[in-house]
JSON list of C-alpha atoms in Angstrom, two decimals:
[
{"chain": "F", "resi": 1, "resn": "MET", "atom": "CA", "xyz": [83.26, 38.19, 32.32]},
{"chain": "F", "resi": 2, "resn": "ALA", "atom": "CA", "xyz": [81.90, 35.24, 34.27]},
{"chain": "F", "resi": 3, "resn": "SER", "atom": "CA", "xyz": [78.70, 33.31, 33.75]},
{"chain": "F", "resi": 4, "resn": "ARG", "atom": "CA", "xyz": [75.70, 33.90, 36.02]},
{"chain": "F", "resi": 5, "resn": "LEU", "atom": "CA", "xyz": [73.42, 31.44, 37.76]},
{"chain": "F", "resi": 6, "resn": "GLU", "atom": "CA", "xyz": [70.04, 32.37, 36.33]},
{"chain": "F", "resi": 7, "resn": "TRP", "atom": "CA", "xyz": [67.77, 29.48, 37.36]},
{"chain": "F", "resi": 8, "resn": "VAL", "atom": "CA", "xyz": [67.75, 26.05, 38.94]},
{"chain": "F", "resi": 9, "resn": "THR", "atom": "CA", "xyz": [65.71, 23.24, 37.38]},
{"chain": "F", "resi": 10, "resn": "LEU", "atom": "CA", "xyz": [64.13, 20.46, 39.44]},
{"chain": "F", "resi": 11, "resn": "ASP", "atom": "CA", "xyz": [62.38, 17.34, 38.17]},
{"chain": "F", "resi": 12, "resn": "SER", "atom": "CA", "xyz": [59.02, 16.97, 39.83]},
{"chain": "F", "resi": 13, "resn": "ALA", "atom": "CA", "xyz": [56.07, 14.59, 39.89]},
{"chain": "F", "resi": 14, "resn": "ASP", "atom": "CA", "xyz": [53.73, 17.60, 40.30]},
{"chain": "F", "resi": 15, "resn": "PRO", "atom": "CA", "xyz": [55.48, 20.79, 39.10]},
{"chain": "F", "resi": 16, "resn": "ARG", "atom": "CA", "xyz": [52.63, 23.17, 39.95]},
{"chain": "F", "resi": 17, "resn": "SER", "atom": "CA", "xyz": [52.22, 21.89, 43.51]},
{"chain": "F", "resi": 18, "resn": "LEU", "atom": "CA", "xyz": [55.96, 21.91, 44.22]},
{"chain": "F", "resi": 19, "resn": "ALA", "atom": "CA", "xyz": [56.29, 25.38, 42.67]},
{"chain": "F", "resi": 20, "resn": "GLU", "atom": "CA", "xyz": [53.53, 26.65, 44.96]},
{"chain": "F", "resi": 21, "resn": "PHE", "atom": "CA", "xyz": [55.33, 25.19, 48.01]},
{"chain": "F", "resi": 22, "resn": "TRP", "atom": "CA", "xyz": [58.59, 26.96, 47.08]},
{"chain": "F", "resi": 23, "resn": "CYS", "atom": "CA", "xyz": [56.70, 30.20, 46.31]},
{"chain": "F", "resi": 24, "resn": "ASP", "atom": "CA", "xyz": [55.32, 30.10, 49.86]},
{"chain": "F", "resi": 25, "resn": "VAL", "atom": "CA", "xyz": [58.74, 29.32, 51.37]},
{"chain": "F", "resi": 26, "resn": "LEU", "atom": "CA", "xyz": [60.68, 31.97, 49.44]},
{"chain": "F", "resi": 27, "resn": "GLY", "atom": "CA", "xyz": [58.05, 34.62, 48.80]},
{"chain": "F", "resi": 28, "resn": "TYR", "atom": "CA", "xyz": [58.36, 34.00, 45.04]},
{"chain": "F", "resi": 29, "resn": "VAL", "atom": "CA", "xyz": [55.64, 34.22, 42.39]},
{"chain": "F", "resi": 30, "resn": "ILE", "atom": "CA", "xyz": [54.85, 32.01, 39.43]},
{"chain": "F", "resi": 31, "resn": "TYR", "atom": "CA", "xyz": [56.30, 33.53, 36.25]},
{"chain": "F", "resi": 32, "resn": "GLN", "atom": "CA", "xyz": [55.07, 30.93, 33.81]},
{"chain": "F", "resi": 33, "resn": "ASP", "atom": "CA", "xyz": [53.06, 27.71, 33.89]},
{"chain": "F", "resi": 34, "resn": "LYS", "atom": "CA", "xyz": [53.07, 25.61, 30.73]},
{"chain": "F", "resi": 35, "resn": "ASN", "atom": "CA", "xyz": [50.02, 23.46, 31.49]},
{"chain": "F", "resi": 36, "resn": "GLY", "atom": "CA", "xyz": [51.65, 22.03, 34.63]},
{"chain": "F", "resi": 37, "resn": "LEU", "atom": "CA", "xyz": [54.45, 20.44, 32.59]},
{"chain": "F", "resi": 38, "resn": "THR", "atom": "CA", "xyz": [56.94, 23.22, 33.34]},
{"chain": "F", "resi": 39, "resn": "VAL", "atom": "CA", "xyz": [56.45, 25.90, 35.99]},
{"chain": "F", "resi": 40, "resn": "GLU", "atom": "CA", "xyz": [58.89, 28.77, 36.56]},
{"chain": "F", "resi": 41, "resn": "ILE", "atom": "CA", "xyz": [58.98, 30.80, 39.77]},
{"chain": "F", "resi": 42, "resn": "GLY", "atom": "CA", "xyz": [61.13, 33.66, 41.00]},
{"chain": "F", "resi": 43, "resn": "PRO", "atom": "CA", "xyz": [61.21, 36.92, 42.91]},
{"chain": "F", "resi": 44, "resn": "ASP", "atom": "CA", "xyz": [58.29, 39.21, 42.21]},
{"chain": "F", "resi": 45, "resn": "PRO", "atom": "CA", "xyz": [59.46, 41.08, 39.08]},
{"chain": "F", "resi": 46, "resn": "GLU", "atom": "CA", "xyz": [59.66, 44.76, 39.94]},
{"chain": "F", "resi": 47, "resn": "SER", "atom": "CA", "xyz": [61.29, 45.79, 36.69]},
{"chain": "F", "resi": 48, "resn": "PRO", "atom": "CA", "xyz": [60.80, 45.18, 32.98]},
{"chain": "F", "resi": 49, "resn": "ASP", "atom": "CA", "xyz": [62.63, 42.29, 31.31]},
{"chain": "F", "resi": 50, "resn": "GLU", "atom": "CA", "xyz": [65.25, 44.61, 29.78]},
{"chain": "F", "resi": 51, "resn": "GLN", "atom": "CA", "xyz": [66.18, 45.98, 33.21]},
{"chain": "F", "resi": 52, "resn": "ARG", "atom": "CA", "xyz": [66.28, 42.49, 34.75]},
{"chain": "F", "resi": 53, "resn": "LEU", "atom": "CA", "xyz": [68.60, 41.34, 31.94]},
{"chain": "F", "resi": 54, "resn": "ALA", "atom": "CA", "xyz": [70.88, 44.36, 32.53]},
{"chain": "F", "resi": 55, "resn": "GLU", "atom": "CA", "xyz": [70.99, 43.53, 36.26]},
{"chain": "F", "resi": 56, "resn": "LEU", "atom": "CA", "xyz": [71.84, 39.90, 35.50]},
{"chain": "F", "resi": 57, "resn": "ARG", "atom": "CA", "xyz": [74.70, 41.01, 33.27]},
{"chain": "F", "resi": 58, "resn": "ARG", "atom": "CA", "xyz": [76.03, 43.38, 35.97]},
{"chain": "F", "resi": 59, "resn": "GLY", "atom": "CA", "xyz": [76.46, 40.82, 38.69]},
{"chain": "F", "resi": 60, "resn": "PRO", "atom": "CA", "xyz": [75.03, 37.90, 40.66]},
{"chain": "F", "resi": 61, "resn": "ALA", "atom": "CA", "xyz": [71.26, 37.79, 40.75]},
{"chain": "F", "resi": 62, "resn": "VAL", "atom": "CA", "xyz": [68.69, 35.79, 42.69]},
{"chain": "F", "resi": 63, "resn": "PRO", "atom": "CA", "xyz": [67.96, 32.75, 40.49]},
{"chain": "F", "resi": 64, "resn": "SER", "atom": "CA", "xyz": [64.51, 31.64, 39.51]},
{"chain": "F", "resi": 65, "resn": "MET", "atom": "CA", "xyz": [63.45, 28.00, 39.80]},
{"chain": "F", "resi": 66, "resn": "VAL", "atom": "CA", "xyz": [61.92, 25.81, 37.11]},
{"chain": "F", "resi": 67, "resn": "PHE", "atom": "CA", "xyz": [59.96, 22.65, 37.92]},
{"chain": "F", "resi": 68, "resn": "VAL", "atom": "CA", "xyz": [59.71, 20.11, 35.10]},
{"chain": "F", "resi": 69, "resn": "LEU", "atom": "CA", "xyz": [57.36, 17.14, 35.01]},
{"chain": "F", "resi": 70, "resn": "SER", "atom": "CA", "xyz": [59.20, 13.85, 35.50]},
{"chain": "F", "resi": 71, "resn": "GLN", "atom": "CA", "xyz": [57.93, 10.38, 36.32]},
{"chain": "F", "resi": 72, "resn": "ASP", "atom": "CA", "xyz": [61.36, 9.28, 37.59]},
{"chain": "F", "resi": 73, "resn": "PRO", "atom": "CA", "xyz": [61.17, 8.65, 41.35]},
{"chain": "F", "resi": 74, "resn": "LYS", "atom": "CA", "xyz": [63.63, 10.35, 43.69]},
{"chain": "F", "resi": 75, "resn": "GLY", "atom": "CA", "xyz": [66.02, 7.63, 44.77]},
{"chain": "F", "resi": 76, "resn": "HIS", "atom": "CA", "xyz": [68.69, 8.90, 47.14]},
{"chain": "F", "resi": 77, "resn": "LYS", "atom": "CA", "xyz": [69.98, 11.93, 48.98]},
{"chain": "F", "resi": 78, "resn": "ASN", "atom": "CA", "xyz": [70.35, 14.94, 46.68]},
{"chain": "F", "resi": 79, "resn": "ARG", "atom": "CA", "xyz": [73.87, 15.76, 45.54]},
{"chain": "F", "resi": 80, "resn": "LEU", "atom": "CA", "xyz": [72.83, 19.43, 45.50]},
{"chain": "F", "resi": 81, "resn": "HIS", "atom": "CA", "xyz": [70.56, 21.10, 47.98]},
{"chain": "F", "resi": 82, "resn": "PHE", "atom": "CA", "xyz": [69.43, 24.60, 48.92]},
{"chain": "F", "resi": 83, "resn": "GLU", "atom": "CA", "xyz": [70.48, 26.51, 52.00]},
{"chain": "F", "resi": 84, "resn": "ILE", "atom": "CA", "xyz": [67.79, 29.01, 52.92]},
{"chain": "F", "resi": 85, "resn": "THR", "atom": "CA", "xyz": [68.05, 31.69, 55.58]},
{"chain": "F", "resi": 86, "resn": "PRO", "atom": "CA", "xyz": [65.28, 33.44, 57.52]},
{"chain": "F", "resi": 87, "resn": "ILE", "atom": "CA", "xyz": [65.57, 37.21, 57.17]},
{"chain": "F", "resi": 88, "resn": "ASP", "atom": "CA", "xyz": [62.73, 38.56, 59.28]},
{"chain": "F", "resi": 89, "resn": "ARG", "atom": "CA", "xyz": [62.11, 36.05, 62.08]},
{"chain": "F", "resi": 90, "resn": "ARG", "atom": "CA", "xyz": [63.92, 33.64, 64.36]},
{"chain": "F", "resi": 91, "resn": "HIS", "atom": "CA", "xyz": [65.06, 30.24, 63.07]},
{"chain": "F", "resi": 92, "resn": "ASP", "atom": "CA", "xyz": [62.53, 28.36, 65.20]},
{"chain": "F", "resi": 93, "resn": "GLU", "atom": "CA", "xyz": [59.66, 30.56, 63.99]},
{"chain": "F", "resi": 94, "resn": "GLU", "atom": "CA", "xyz": [60.62, 30.05, 60.34]},
{"chain": "F", "resi": 95, "resn": "LEU", "atom": "CA", "xyz": [61.04, 26.32, 60.93]},
{"chain": "F", "resi": 96, "resn": "GLU", "atom": "CA", "xyz": [57.46, 26.06, 62.23]},
{"chain": "F", "resi": 97, "resn": "ARG", "atom": "CA", "xyz": [56.16, 28.12, 59.29]},
{"chain": "F", "resi": 98, "resn": "ILE", "atom": "CA", "xyz": [57.92, 25.92, 56.70]},
{"chain": "F", "resi": 99, "resn": "LEU", "atom": "CA", "xyz": [56.82, 22.70, 58.42]},
{"chain": "F", "resi": 100, "resn": "ALA", "atom": "CA", "xyz": [53.23, 23.98, 58.30]},
{"chain": "F", "resi": 101, "resn": "LEU", "atom": "CA", "xyz": [53.65, 24.52, 54.52]},
{"chain": "F", "resi": 102, "resn": "GLY", "atom": "CA", "xyz": [54.42, 20.81, 54.05]},
{"chain": "F", "resi": 103, "resn": "ALA", "atom": "CA", "xyz": [58.15, 20.36, 54.64]},
{"chain": "F", "resi": 104, "resn": "VAL", "atom": "CA", "xyz": [59.33, 17.55, 56.91]},
{"chain": "F", "resi": 105, "resn": "ARG", "atom": "CA", "xyz": [62.45, 17.08, 59.01]},
{"chain": "F", "resi": 106, "resn": "THR", "atom": "CA", "xyz": [64.84, 14.58, 57.49]},
{"chain": "F", "resi": 107, "resn": "ASP", "atom": "CA", "xyz": [68.07, 12.87, 58.44]},
{"chain": "F", "resi": 108, "resn": "ILE", "atom": "CA", "xyz": [70.95, 12.84, 55.96]},
{"chain": "F", "resi": 109, "resn": "GLY", "atom": "CA", "xyz": [73.57, 11.94, 58.56]},
{"chain": "F", "resi": 110, "resn": "GLN", "atom": "CA", "xyz": [73.94, 15.37, 60.12]},
{"chain": "F", "resi": 111, "resn": "GLU", "atom": "CA", "xyz": [75.29, 15.68, 63.66]},
{"chain": "F", "resi": 112, "resn": "GLU", "atom": "CA", "xyz": [73.13, 16.73, 66.60]},
{"chain": "F", "resi": 113, "resn": "ASN", "atom": "CA", "xyz": [72.88, 20.36, 67.77]},
{"chain": "F", "resi": 114, "resn": "GLN", "atom": "CA", "xyz": [73.75, 22.05, 64.47]},
{"chain": "F", "resi": 115, "resn": "SER", "atom": "CA", "xyz": [72.90, 25.69, 63.76]},
{"chain": "F", "resi": 116, "resn": "TRP", "atom": "CA", "xyz": [70.78, 24.54, 60.81]},
{"chain": "F", "resi": 117, "resn": "THR", "atom": "CA", "xyz": [67.87, 22.15, 60.33]},
{"chain": "F", "resi": 118, "resn": "VAL", "atom": "CA", "xyz": [67.70, 19.62, 57.49]},
{"chain": "F", "resi": 119, "resn": "LEU", "atom": "CA", "xyz": [64.28, 19.44, 55.86]},
{"chain": "F", "resi": 120, "resn": "ALA", "atom": "CA", "xyz": [62.69, 17.91, 52.78]},
{"chain": "F", "resi": 121, "resn": "ASP", "atom": "CA", "xyz": [60.12, 19.55, 50.52]},
{"chain": "F", "resi": 122, "resn": "PRO", "atom": "CA", "xyz": [56.85, 17.70, 49.74]},
{"chain": "F", "resi": 123, "resn": "GLU", "atom": "CA", "xyz": [58.61, 15.61, 47.05]},
{"chain": "F", "resi": 124, "resn": "GLY", "atom": "CA", "xyz": [61.54, 14.67, 49.30]},
{"chain": "F", "resi": 125, "resn": "ASN", "atom": "CA", "xyz": [64.18, 17.13, 48.03]},
{"chain": "F", "resi": 126, "resn": "GLU", "atom": "CA", "xyz": [66.46, 17.97, 50.95]},
{"chain": "F", "resi": 127, "resn": "PHE", "atom": "CA", "xyz": [67.26, 21.55, 51.92]},
{"chain": "F", "resi": 128, "resn": "CYS", "atom": "CA", "xyz": [68.66, 23.26, 54.99]},
{"chain": "F", "resi": 129, "resn": "LEU", "atom": "CA", "xyz": [67.18, 26.04, 57.05]},
{"chain": "F", "resi": 130, "resn": "ALA", "atom": "CA", "xyz": [70.25, 27.98, 58.19]},
{"chain": "F", "resi": 131, "resn": "ARG", "atom": "CA", "xyz": [70.74, 30.52, 60.97]},
{"chain": "F", "resi": 132, "resn": "SER", "atom": "CA", "xyz": [68.50, 33.57, 60.97]},
{"chain": "F", "resi": 133, "resn": "LEU", "atom": "CA", "xyz": [69.69, 36.91, 59.62]},
{"chain": "F", "resi": 134, "resn": "ALA", "atom": "CA", "xyz": [66.82, 38.77, 61.30]},
{"chain": "F", "resi": 135, "resn": "PRO", "atom": "CA", "xyz": [67.74, 41.87, 63.29]},
{"chain": "F", "resi": 136, "resn": "GLY", "atom": "CA", "xyz": [68.95, 40.80, 66.73]},
{"chain": "F", "resi": 137, "resn": "GLU", "atom": "CA", "xyz": [69.45, 37.17, 65.63]},
{"chain": "F", "resi": 138, "resn": "PHE", "atom": "CA", "xyz": [72.71, 37.53, 63.70]},
{"chain": "F", "resi": 139, "resn": "GLU", "atom": "CA", "xyz": [75.54, 39.92, 64.39]},
{"chain": "F", "resi": 140, "resn": "LEU", "atom": "CA", "xyz": [78.77, 40.36, 62.44]}
]
């Protein structure tokens, strides 16, 4: 049996605000907010905890995200970043939506004319918006 990725933890100057940004981007909900010091988000839970645990044990699951208060400033390019993929609209439409939520384009040394766009969340954490998987946008 292998281990499972259950959640990803990010240091944050404002955990609640950053959690809300990522909820809007990913369609997640806030699971728990410990007075703004730690905020956990994830997919809208459709099943009881016992069923979610059984699903996690069966195979890979969509991880939740935890934002933890930290006063340490972000210094350099992340060594780990997220790759997110639109599933119901074109890449350019999703890019405009995410920019309107507060993301910004950023340069980490990527080449021109890539199939993805490098962005940063409101606290400067880089992530990529990959090709769209929407019907008619991506074919096998």
